[in-house]
Rosetta silent file (secondary structure, phi, psi, omega in degrees, C-alpha in Angstrom):
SEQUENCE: XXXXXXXXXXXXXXXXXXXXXXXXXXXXXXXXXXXXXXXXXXXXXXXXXXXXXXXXXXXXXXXXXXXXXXXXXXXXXXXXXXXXXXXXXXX
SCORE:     score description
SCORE:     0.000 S_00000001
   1 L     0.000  -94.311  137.467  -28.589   -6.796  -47.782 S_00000001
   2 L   -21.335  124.640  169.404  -30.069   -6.284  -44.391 S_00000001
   3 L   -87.368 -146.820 -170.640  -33.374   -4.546  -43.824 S_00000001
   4 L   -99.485    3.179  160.680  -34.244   -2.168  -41.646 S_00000001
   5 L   -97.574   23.999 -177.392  -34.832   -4.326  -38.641 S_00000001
   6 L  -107.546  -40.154 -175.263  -31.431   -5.442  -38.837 S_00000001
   7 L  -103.347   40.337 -158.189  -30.090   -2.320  -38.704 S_00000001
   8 L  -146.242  -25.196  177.757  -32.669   -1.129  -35.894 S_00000001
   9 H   -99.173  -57.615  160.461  -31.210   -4.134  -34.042 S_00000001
  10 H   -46.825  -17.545 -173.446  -27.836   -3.219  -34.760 S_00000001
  11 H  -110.612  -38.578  149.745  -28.346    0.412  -33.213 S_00000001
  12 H   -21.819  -78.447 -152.762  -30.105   -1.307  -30.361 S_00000001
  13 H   -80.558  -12.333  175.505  -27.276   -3.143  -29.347 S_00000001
  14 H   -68.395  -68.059 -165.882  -24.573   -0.057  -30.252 S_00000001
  15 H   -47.223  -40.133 -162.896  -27.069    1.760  -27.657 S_00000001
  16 L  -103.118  -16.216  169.164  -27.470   -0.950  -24.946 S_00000001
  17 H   -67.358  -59.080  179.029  -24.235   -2.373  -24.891 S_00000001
  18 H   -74.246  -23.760  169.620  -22.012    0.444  -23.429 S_00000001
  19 H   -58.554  -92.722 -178.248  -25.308    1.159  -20.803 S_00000001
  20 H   -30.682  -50.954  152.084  -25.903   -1.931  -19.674 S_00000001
  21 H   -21.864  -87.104 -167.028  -21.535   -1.998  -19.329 S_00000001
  22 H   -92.812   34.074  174.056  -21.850    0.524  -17.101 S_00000001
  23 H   -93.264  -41.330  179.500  -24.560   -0.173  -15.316 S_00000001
  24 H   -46.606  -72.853  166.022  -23.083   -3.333  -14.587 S_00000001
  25 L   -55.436  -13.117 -164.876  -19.245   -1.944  -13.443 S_00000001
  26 L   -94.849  -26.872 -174.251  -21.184    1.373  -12.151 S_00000001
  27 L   -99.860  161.506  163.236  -23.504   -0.303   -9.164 S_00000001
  28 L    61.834   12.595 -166.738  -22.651   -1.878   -6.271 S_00000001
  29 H   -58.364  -57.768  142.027  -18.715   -0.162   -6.276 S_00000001
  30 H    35.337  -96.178  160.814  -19.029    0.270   -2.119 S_00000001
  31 H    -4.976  -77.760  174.948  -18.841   -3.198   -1.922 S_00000001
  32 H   -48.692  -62.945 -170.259  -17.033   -4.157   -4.714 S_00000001
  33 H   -82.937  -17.188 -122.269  -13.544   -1.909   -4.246 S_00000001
  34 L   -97.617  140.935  169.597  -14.263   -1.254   -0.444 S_00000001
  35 L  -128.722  127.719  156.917  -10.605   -2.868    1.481 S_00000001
  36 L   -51.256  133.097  174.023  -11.459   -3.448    5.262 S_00000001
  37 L    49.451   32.190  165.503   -9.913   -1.529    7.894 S_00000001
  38 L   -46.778  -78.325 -152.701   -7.618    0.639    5.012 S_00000001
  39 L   -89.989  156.082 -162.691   -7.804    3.512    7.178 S_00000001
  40 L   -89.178  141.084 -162.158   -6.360    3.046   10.601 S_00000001
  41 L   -79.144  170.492 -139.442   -8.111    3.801   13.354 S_00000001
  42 L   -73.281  -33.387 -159.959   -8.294    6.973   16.026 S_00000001
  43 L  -103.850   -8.566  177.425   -5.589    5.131   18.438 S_00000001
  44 L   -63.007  -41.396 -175.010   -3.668    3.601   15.430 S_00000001
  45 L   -84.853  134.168  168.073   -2.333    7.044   14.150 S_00000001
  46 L   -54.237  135.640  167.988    0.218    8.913   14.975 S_00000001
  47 L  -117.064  148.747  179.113   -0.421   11.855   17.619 S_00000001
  48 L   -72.126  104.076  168.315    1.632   14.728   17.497 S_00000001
  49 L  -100.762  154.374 -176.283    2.776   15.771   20.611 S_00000001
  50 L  -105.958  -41.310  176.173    2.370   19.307   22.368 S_00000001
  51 L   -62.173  139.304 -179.893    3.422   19.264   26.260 S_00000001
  52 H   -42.445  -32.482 -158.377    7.074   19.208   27.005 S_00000001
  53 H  -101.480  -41.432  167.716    7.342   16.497   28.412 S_00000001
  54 H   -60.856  -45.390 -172.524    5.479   14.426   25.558 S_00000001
  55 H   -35.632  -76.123 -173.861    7.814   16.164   23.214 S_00000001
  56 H   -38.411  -89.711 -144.615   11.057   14.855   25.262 S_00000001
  57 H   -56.532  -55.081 -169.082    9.803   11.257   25.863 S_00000001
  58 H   -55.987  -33.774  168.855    9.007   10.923   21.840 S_00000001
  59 H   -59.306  -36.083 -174.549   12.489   12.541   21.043 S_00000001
  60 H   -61.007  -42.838 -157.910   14.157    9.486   23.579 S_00000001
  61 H   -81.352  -16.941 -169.370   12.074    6.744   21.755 S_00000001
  62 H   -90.101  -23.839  175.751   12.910    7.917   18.500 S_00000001
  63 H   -99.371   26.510  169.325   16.513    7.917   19.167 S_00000001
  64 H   -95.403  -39.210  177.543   16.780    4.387   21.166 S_00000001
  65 H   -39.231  -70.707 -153.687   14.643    3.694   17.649 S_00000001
  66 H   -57.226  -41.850 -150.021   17.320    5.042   15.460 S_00000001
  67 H   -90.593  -16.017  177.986   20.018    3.872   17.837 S_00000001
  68 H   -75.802  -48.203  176.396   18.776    0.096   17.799 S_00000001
  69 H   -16.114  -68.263 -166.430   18.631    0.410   13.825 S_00000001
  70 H   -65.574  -34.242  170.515   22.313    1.466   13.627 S_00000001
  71 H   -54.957  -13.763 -167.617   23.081   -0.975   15.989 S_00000001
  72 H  -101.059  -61.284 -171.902   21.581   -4.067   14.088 S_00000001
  73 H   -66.010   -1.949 -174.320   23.054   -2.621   10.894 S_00000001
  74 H   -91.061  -88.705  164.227   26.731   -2.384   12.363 S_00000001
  75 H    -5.289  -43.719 -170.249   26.263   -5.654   13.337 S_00000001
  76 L  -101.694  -20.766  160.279   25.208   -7.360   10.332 S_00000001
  77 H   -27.576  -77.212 -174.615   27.782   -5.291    8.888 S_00000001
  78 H   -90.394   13.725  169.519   30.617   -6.838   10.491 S_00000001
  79 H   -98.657  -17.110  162.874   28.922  -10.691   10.367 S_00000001
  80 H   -52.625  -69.645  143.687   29.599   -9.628    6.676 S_00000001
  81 H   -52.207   -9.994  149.802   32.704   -8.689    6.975 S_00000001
  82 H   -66.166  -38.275 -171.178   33.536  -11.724    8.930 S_00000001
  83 H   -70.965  -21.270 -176.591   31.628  -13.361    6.337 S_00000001
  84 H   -88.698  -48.355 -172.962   34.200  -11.956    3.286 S_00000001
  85 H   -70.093  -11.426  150.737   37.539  -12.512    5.374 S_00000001
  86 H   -57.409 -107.853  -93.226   36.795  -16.475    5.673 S_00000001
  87 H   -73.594  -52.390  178.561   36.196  -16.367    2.178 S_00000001
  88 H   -45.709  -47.481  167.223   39.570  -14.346    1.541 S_00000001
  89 L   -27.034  -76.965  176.894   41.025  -16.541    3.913 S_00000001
  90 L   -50.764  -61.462 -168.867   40.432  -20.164    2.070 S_00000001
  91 L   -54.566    0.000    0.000   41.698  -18.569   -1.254 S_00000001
């Protein structure tokens, strides 16, 4: 059917086709993939502390943390529960 520059063309493009692919997806990645500021910077990150005294104040903040949490969630809690006993209410 085909001669032999057909299939010399045909082996061509089986060869240069998967190259050329990844020459194409394979350059430039830096660039390409790279997300700005991903990693967080030197003062961004948590430091660990070692002196006693850092220790303490980071134990305080984490439980005024923890204690505003529960506090918000109690709260919303019982605007819920305010929010069910109208409803019970009407019925």
């Amino acid at each position: 059917m085909g001669g032999l520059n057909l299939e010399v063309f045909k082996f061509g493009i089986y060869i240069l086709f998967p190259i050329a692919s990844m020459y194409y997806f394979g350059t430039n990645l830096d660039s390409r993939f790279s997300v700005p500021d991903f990693w967080p910077k030197r003062e961004e990150t948590h430091r660990i502390p070692f002196e006693r005294d850092e220790i303490r104040m980071e134990l305080e903040r984490l439980k005024r943390q923890r204690l505003q949490r529960r506090k918000e969630r109690l709260e919303s809690e019982a605007q819920k529960d305010g929010q069910r006993e109208r409803l019970v209410e009407r019925e």
